[in-house]
Coordinates of C-alpha atoms in Angstrom, one line a residue:
Chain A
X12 CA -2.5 13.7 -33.2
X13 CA -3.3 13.4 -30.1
X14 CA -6.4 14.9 -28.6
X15 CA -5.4 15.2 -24.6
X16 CA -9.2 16.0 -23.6
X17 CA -9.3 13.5 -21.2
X18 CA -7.4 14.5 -18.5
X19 CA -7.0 12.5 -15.3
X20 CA -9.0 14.2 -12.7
X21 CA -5.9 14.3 -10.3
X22 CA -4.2 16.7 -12.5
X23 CA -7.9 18.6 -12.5
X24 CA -7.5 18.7 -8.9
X25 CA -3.7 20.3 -10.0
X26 CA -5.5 23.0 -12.0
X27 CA -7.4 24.0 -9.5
X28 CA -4.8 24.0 -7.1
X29 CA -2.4 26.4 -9.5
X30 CA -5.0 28.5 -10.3
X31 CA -6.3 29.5 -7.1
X32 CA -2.4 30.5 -6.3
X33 CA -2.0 32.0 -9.3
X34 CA -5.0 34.8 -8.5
X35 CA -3.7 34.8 -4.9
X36 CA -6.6 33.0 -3.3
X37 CA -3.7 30.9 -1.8
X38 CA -1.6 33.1 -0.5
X39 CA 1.9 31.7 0.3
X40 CA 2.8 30.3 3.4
X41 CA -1.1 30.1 3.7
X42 CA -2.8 27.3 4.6
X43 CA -4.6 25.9 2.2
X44 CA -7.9 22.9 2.9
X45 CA -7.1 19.4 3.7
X46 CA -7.3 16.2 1.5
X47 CA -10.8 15.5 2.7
X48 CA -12.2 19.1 2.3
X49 CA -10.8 19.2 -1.1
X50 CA -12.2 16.1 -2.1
X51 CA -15.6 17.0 -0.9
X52 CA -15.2 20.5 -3.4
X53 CA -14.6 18.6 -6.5
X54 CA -16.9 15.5 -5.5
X55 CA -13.8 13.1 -5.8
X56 CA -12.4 10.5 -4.1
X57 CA -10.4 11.2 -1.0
X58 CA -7.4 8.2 -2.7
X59 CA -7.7 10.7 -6.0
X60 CA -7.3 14.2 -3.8
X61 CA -4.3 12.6 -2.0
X62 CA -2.5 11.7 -5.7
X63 CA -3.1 15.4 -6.5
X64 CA -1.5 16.6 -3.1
X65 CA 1.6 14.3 -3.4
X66 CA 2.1 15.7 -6.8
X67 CA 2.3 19.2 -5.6
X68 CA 4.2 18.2 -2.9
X69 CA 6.7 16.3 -5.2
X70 CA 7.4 19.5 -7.2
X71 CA 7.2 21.8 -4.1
X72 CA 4.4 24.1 -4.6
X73 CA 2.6 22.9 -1.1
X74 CA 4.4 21.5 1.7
X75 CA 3.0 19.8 4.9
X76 CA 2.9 20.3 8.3
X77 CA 2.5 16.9 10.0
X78 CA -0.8 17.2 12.3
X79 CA -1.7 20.7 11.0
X80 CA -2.2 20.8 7.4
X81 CA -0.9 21.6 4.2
X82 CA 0.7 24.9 3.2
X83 CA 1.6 27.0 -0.1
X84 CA 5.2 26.8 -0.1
X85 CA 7.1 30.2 0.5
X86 CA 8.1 30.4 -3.2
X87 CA 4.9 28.8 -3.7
X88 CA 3.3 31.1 -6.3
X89 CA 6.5 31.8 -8.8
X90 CA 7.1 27.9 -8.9
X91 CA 4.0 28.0 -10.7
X92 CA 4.4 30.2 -12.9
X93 CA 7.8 28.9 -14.0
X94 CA 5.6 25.9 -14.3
X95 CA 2.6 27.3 -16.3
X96 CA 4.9 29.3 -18.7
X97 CA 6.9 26.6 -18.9
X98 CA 3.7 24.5 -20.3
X99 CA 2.3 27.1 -22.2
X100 CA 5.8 27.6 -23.9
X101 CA 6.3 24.4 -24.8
X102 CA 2.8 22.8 -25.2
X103 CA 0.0 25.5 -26.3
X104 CA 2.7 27.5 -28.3
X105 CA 3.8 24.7 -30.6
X106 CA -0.2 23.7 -31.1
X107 CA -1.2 27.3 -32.0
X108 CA 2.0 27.3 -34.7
X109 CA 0.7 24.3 -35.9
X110 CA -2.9 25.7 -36.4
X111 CA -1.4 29.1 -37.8
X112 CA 0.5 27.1 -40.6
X113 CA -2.3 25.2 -41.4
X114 CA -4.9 27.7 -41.4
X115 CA -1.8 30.2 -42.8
X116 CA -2.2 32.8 -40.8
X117 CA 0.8 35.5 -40.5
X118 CA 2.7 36.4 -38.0
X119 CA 1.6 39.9 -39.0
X120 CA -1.9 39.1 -38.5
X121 CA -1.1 37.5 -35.2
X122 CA 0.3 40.4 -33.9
X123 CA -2.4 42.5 -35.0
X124 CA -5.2 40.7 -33.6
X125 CA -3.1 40.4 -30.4
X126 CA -3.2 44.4 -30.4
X127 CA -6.7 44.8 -31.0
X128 CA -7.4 42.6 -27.9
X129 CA -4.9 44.8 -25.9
X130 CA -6.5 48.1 -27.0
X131 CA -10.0 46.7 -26.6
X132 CA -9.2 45.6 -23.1
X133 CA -8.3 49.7 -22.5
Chain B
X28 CA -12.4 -7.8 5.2
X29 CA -14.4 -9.5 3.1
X30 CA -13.7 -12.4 1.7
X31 CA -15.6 -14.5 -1.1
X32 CA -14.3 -17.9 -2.0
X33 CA -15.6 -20.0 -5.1
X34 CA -19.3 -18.6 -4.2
X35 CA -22.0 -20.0 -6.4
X36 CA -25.8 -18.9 -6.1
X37 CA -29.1 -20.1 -7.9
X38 CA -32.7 -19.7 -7.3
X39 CA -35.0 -22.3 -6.7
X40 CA -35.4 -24.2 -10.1
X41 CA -33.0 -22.1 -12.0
X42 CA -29.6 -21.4 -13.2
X43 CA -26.7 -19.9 -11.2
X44 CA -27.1 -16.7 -11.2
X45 CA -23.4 -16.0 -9.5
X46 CA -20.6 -18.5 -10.6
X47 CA -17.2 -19.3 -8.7
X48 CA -17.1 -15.8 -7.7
X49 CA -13.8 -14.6 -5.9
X50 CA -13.1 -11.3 -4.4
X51 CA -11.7 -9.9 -1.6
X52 CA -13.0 -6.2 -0.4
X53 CA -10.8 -4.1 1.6
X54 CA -11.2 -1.1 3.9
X55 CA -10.6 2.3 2.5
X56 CA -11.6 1.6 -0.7
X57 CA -15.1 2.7 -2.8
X58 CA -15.8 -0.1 -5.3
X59 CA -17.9 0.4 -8.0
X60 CA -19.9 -2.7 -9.1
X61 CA -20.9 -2.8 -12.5
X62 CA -23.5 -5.1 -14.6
X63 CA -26.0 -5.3 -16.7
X64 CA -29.2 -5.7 -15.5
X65 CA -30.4 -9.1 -14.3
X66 CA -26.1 -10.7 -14.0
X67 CA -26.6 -10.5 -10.4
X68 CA -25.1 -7.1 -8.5
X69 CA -28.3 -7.3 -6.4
X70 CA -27.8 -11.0 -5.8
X71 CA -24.6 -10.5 -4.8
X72 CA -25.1 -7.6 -2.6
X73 CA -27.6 -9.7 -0.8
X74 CA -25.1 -12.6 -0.3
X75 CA -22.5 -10.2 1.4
X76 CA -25.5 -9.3 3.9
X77 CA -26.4 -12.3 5.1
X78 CA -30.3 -12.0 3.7
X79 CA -29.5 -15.0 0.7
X80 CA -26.9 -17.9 1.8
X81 CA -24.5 -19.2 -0.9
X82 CA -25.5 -22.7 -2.5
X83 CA -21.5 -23.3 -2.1
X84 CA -18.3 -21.1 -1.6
X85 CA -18.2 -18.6 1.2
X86 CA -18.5 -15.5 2.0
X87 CA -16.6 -14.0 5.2
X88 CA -16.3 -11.0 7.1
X89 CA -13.8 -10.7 8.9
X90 CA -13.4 -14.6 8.7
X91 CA -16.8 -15.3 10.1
X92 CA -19.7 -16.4 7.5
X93 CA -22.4 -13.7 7.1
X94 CA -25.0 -16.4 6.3
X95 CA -24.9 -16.7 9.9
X96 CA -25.8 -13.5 10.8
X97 CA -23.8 -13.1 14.1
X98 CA -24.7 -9.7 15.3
X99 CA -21.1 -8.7 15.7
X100 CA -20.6 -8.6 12.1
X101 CA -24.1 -7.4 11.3
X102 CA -23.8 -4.1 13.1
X103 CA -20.4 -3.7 11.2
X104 CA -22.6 -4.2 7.9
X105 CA -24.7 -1.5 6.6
X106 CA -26.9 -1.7 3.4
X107 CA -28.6 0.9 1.5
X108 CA -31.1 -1.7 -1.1
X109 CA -32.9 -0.1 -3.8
X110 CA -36.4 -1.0 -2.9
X111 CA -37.2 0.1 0.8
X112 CA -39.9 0.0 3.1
X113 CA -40.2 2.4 5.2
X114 CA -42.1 2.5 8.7
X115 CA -44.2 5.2 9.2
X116 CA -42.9 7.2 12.1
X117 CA -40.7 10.4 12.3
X118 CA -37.5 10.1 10.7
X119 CA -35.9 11.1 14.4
X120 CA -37.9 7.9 15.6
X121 CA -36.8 6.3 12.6
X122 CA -32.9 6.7 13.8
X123 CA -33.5 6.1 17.4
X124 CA -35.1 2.8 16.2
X125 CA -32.5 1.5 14.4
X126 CA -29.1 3.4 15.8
X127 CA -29.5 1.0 18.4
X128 CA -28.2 -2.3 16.4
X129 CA -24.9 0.1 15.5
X130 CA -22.9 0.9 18.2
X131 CA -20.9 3.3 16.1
X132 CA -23.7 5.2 15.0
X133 CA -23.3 9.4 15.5
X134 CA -26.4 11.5 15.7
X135 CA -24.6 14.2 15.0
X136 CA -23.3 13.0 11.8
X137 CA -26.5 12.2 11.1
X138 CA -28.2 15.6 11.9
X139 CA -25.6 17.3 9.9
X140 CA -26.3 15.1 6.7
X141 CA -30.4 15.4 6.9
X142 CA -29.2 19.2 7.0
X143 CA -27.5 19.1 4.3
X144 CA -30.0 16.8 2.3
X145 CA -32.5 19.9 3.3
X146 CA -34.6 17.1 5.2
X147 CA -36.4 18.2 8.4
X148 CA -36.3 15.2 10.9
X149 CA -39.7 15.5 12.6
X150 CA -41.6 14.7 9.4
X151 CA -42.8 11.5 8.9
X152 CA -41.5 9.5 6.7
X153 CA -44.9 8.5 4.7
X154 CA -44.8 12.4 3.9
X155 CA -41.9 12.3 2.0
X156 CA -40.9 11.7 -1.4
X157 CA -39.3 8.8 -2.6
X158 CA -36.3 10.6 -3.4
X159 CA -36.7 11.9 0.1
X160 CA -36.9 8.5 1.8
X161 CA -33.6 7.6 -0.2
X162 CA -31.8 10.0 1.1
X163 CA -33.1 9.3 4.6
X164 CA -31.7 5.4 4.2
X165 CA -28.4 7.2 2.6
X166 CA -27.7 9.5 5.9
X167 CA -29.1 6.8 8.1
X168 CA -26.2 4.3 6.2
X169 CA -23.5 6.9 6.7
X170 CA -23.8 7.9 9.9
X171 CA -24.1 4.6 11.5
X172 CA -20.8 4.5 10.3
X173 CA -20.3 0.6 10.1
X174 CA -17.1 -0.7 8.1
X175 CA -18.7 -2.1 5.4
X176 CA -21.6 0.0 3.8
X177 CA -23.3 -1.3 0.3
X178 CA -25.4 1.0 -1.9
X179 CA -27.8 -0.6 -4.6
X180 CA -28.1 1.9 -7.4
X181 CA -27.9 5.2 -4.4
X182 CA -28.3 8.0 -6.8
X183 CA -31.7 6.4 -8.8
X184 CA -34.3 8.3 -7.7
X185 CA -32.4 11.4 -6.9
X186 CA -32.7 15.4 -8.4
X187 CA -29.8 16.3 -10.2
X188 CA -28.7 18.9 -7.0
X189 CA -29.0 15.9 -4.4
X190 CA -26.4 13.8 -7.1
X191 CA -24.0 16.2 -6.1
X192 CA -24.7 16.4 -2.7
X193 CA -24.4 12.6 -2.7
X194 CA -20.9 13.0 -3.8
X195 CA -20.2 15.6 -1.7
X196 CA -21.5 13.6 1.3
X197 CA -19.5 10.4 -0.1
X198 CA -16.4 11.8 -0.5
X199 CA -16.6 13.5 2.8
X200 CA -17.6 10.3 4.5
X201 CA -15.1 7.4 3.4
X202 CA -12.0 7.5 5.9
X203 CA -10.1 4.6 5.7
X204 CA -11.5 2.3 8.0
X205 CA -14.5 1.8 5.7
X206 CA -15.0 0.1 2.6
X207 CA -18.0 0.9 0.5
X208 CA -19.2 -1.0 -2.5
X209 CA -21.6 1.0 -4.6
X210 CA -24.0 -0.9 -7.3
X211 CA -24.8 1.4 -10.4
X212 CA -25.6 1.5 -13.8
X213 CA -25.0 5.6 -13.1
X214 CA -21.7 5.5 -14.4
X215 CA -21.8 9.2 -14.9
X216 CA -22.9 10.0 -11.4
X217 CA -20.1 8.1 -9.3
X218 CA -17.1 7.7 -11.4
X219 CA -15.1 10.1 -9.7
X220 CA -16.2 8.3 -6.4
X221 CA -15.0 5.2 -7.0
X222 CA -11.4 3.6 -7.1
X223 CA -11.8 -0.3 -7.9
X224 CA -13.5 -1.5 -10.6
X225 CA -15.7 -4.6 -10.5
X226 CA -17.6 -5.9 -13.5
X227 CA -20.1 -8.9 -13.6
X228 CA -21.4 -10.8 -16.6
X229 CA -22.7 -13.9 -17.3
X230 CA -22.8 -14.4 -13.4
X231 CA -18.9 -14.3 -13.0
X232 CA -16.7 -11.8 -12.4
X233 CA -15.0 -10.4 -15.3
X234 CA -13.1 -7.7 -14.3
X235 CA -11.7 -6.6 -10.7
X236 CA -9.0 -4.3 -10.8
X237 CA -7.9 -0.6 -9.4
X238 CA -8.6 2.3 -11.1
X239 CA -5.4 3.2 -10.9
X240 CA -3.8 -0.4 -12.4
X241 CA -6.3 0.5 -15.2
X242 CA -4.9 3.7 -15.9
X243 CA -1.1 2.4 -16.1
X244 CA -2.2 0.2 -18.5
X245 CA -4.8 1.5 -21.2
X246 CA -5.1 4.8 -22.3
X247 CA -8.8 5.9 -22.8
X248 CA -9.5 8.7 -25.9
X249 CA -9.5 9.1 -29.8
X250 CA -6.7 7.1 -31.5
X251 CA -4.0 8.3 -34.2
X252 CA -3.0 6.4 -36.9
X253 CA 0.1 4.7 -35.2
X254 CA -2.3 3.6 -32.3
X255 CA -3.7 1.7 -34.8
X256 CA -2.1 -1.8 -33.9
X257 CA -2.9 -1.2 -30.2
X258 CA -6.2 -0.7 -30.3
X259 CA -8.2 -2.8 -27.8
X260 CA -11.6 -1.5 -28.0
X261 CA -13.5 1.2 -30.6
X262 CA -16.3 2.4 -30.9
X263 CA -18.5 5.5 -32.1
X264 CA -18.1 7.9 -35.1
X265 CA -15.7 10.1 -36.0
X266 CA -13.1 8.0 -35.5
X267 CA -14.2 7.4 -32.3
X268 CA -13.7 6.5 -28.4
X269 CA -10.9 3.5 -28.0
X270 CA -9.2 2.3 -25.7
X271 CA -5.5 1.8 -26.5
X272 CA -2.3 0.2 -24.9
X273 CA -1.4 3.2 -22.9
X274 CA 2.8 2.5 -24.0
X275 CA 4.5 5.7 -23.7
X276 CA 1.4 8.1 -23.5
X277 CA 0.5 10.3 -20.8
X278 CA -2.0 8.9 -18.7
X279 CA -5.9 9.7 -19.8
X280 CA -8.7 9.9 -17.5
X281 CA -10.4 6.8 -17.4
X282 CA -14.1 6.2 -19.8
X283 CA -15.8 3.7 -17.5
X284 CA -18.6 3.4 -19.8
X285 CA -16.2 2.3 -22.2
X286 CA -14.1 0.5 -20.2
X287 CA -17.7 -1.2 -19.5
X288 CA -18.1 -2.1 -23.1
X289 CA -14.8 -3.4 -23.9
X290 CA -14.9 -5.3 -21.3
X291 CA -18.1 -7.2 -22.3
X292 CA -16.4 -7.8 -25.7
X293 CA -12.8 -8.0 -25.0
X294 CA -13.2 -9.6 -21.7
X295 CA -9.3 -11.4 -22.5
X296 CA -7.4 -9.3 -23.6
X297 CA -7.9 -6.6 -21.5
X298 CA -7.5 -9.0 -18.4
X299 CA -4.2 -10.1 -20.1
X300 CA -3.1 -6.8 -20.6
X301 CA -3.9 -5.6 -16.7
X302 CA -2.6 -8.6 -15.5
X303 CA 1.0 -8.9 -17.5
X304 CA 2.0 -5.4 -19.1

């Protein structure tokens, strides 16, 4: 098994990045702060906050303007979510089916502890 | 930038304490530089300067010997050492003082940075803590803004707020026509600063390499059982930290301090593997 809690902090920087469009913090078509600022935010350096933008540029969640800045792309906030559910689908699912035959908890149970939170929540 | 050729160094009546050291600093870069205590990061820093001359080898900026101490490469060279005196007059004094051997120096900057370090420039600097005077030197070394600033262990000395603030400040600071070299056993405090490696032992260099080559080529985290033929360094319970041949794997964020450790022990191999994989 491999235990992936050792992320590289460029794909930290990624998190950040998706989450703060996935609340709308980043609006899109927003500008969002430059390399430098970013780096300065997570105490990083600038060479590691770069790899994180050209990522995110790569798979077209932020795009840049040459001299102005960098922007959340227009379709900027379902990209990400086709990417998150994408990851959860096929990464955290599979573990948690793992744990669940291990530990052998039902599907039945699942769902009913997934209710309770619901209700709760109301 | 800099450039250090077959550099040896000894004190009087004793053994070399650096040994054919090579290595070639470049702008836009934050080294880290990495040792035990006593293999000779302090000795080294203080060849770059100027203040100790190599017994042989070289050591050029900008292809000009800084054991002659010309003053156009001195005011391109900044260091921050880890035991400072201090005049005692204001720290504004202090600046006007000294700003004058930097041409690029920015009082601005350097407002901004005692602001931020919550130090009020009219005090003098006998008042101050140590910690204080530290981070005097650190936004006096920043803002004269030379292109090649050294730090001798920066953060010792520091609260645990003004360790982030340091990072802060750092990261903010670098652009790309300055290389910084930062001397640390603080491994936890400037990791995420730093993107080239260098390791001394035994007064030699044993490792000098990118972060990022590092990370291409060794993974860093707990193994499984088919790692168990690529292991290159373990250590710990529970199965432990290792460091692995990274193969197919996704990339891991780098352990320095047991990068550190395997490289003391498995100083070959992991040179062979950075070098040829």
């Amino acid at each position: 098994m491999d235990f992936d809690n050792s992320k590289p902090i460029y794909l930290q920087i990624v998190e950040f990045f998706y989450e703060n469009i996935l609340i709308k913090d980043w609006q899109e078509g927003g500008r969002i702060p430059s390399v430098r600022e970013v780096a300065m935010m997570v105490e990083v350096n600038p060479n590691t906050a770069i790899r994180a933008f050209n990522y995110l540029q790569d798979l077209e969640v932020i795009y840049n303007k040459r001299g102005i800045g960098y922007f959340v792309a227009e379709d900027g906030y379902s990209k990400v979510l086709e990417i998150k559910r994408k990851e959860f689908l096929e990464q955290s699912l599979p573990d948690v089916f793992k744990k669940m035959d291990l530990l052998n908890i039902s599907f039945t149970e699942l769902k009913n502890a997934y209710n309770e939170q619901k209700n709760e929540k109301k | 930038m800099l450039h250090i050729r077959d550099l040896y160094f000894n004190y009087p009546n004793q053994v070399s304490v650096l040994k054919s050291i090579d290595l070639n600093l470049d702008t836009g870069n934050i080294y880290g530089l990495f040792g035990k205590n006593g293999e000779g990061k302090t000795t080294l820093i203080k060849v770059i300067t100027g203040l100790l001359y190599p017994k042989s080898g070289e050591c050029r900026f900008d292809n000009i010997p800084t054991s002659q101490r010309y003053p156009s490469v001195l005011q391109e060279v900044f260091l921050v050492p880890e035991d400072f005196e201090l005049p005692a007059v204001s720290v504004n004094t202090f600046a006007t003082m000294n700003s004058k051997f930097y041409p690029n120096f920015s009082q601005e900057h350097f407002d901004s940075l005692l602001k931020e370090f919550n130090i009020n420039p009219l005090k003098t600097i006998p008042t101050l803590s140590f910690g204080q005077k530290k981070k005097v030197l650190i936004a006096f070394g920043i803002a004269v803004n030379t292109s090649l600033l050294l730090m001798d262990e920066p953060t010792n000395g520091l609260d645990i707020p003004s360790k982030s603030q340091f990072r802060k400040v750092m990261a903010a600071s670098v652009d790309k026509g300055q290389c910084i070299v930062i001397s640390t056993h603080q491994v936890r405090d400037l990791h995420s600063l730093i993107n080239h490696v260098i390791i001394l032992d035994d007064a030699r260099v044993v490792l000098n390499q990118s972060l990022q080559r590092i990370s291409e080529v060794l993974w860093f985290g707990r193994a499984s059982g088919q790692d168990k033929n690529e292991i290159v360094h373990s250590e710990g319970a529970f199965g432990g930290k290792t460091i692995v041949k990274r193969g197919e794997k996704d990339e891991s964020e780098m352990d320095l301090e047991l990068l550190f450790n395997g490289v003391l022990q498995e100083r070959q191999t992991i040179n062979q593997l950075l070098e040829h994989a």
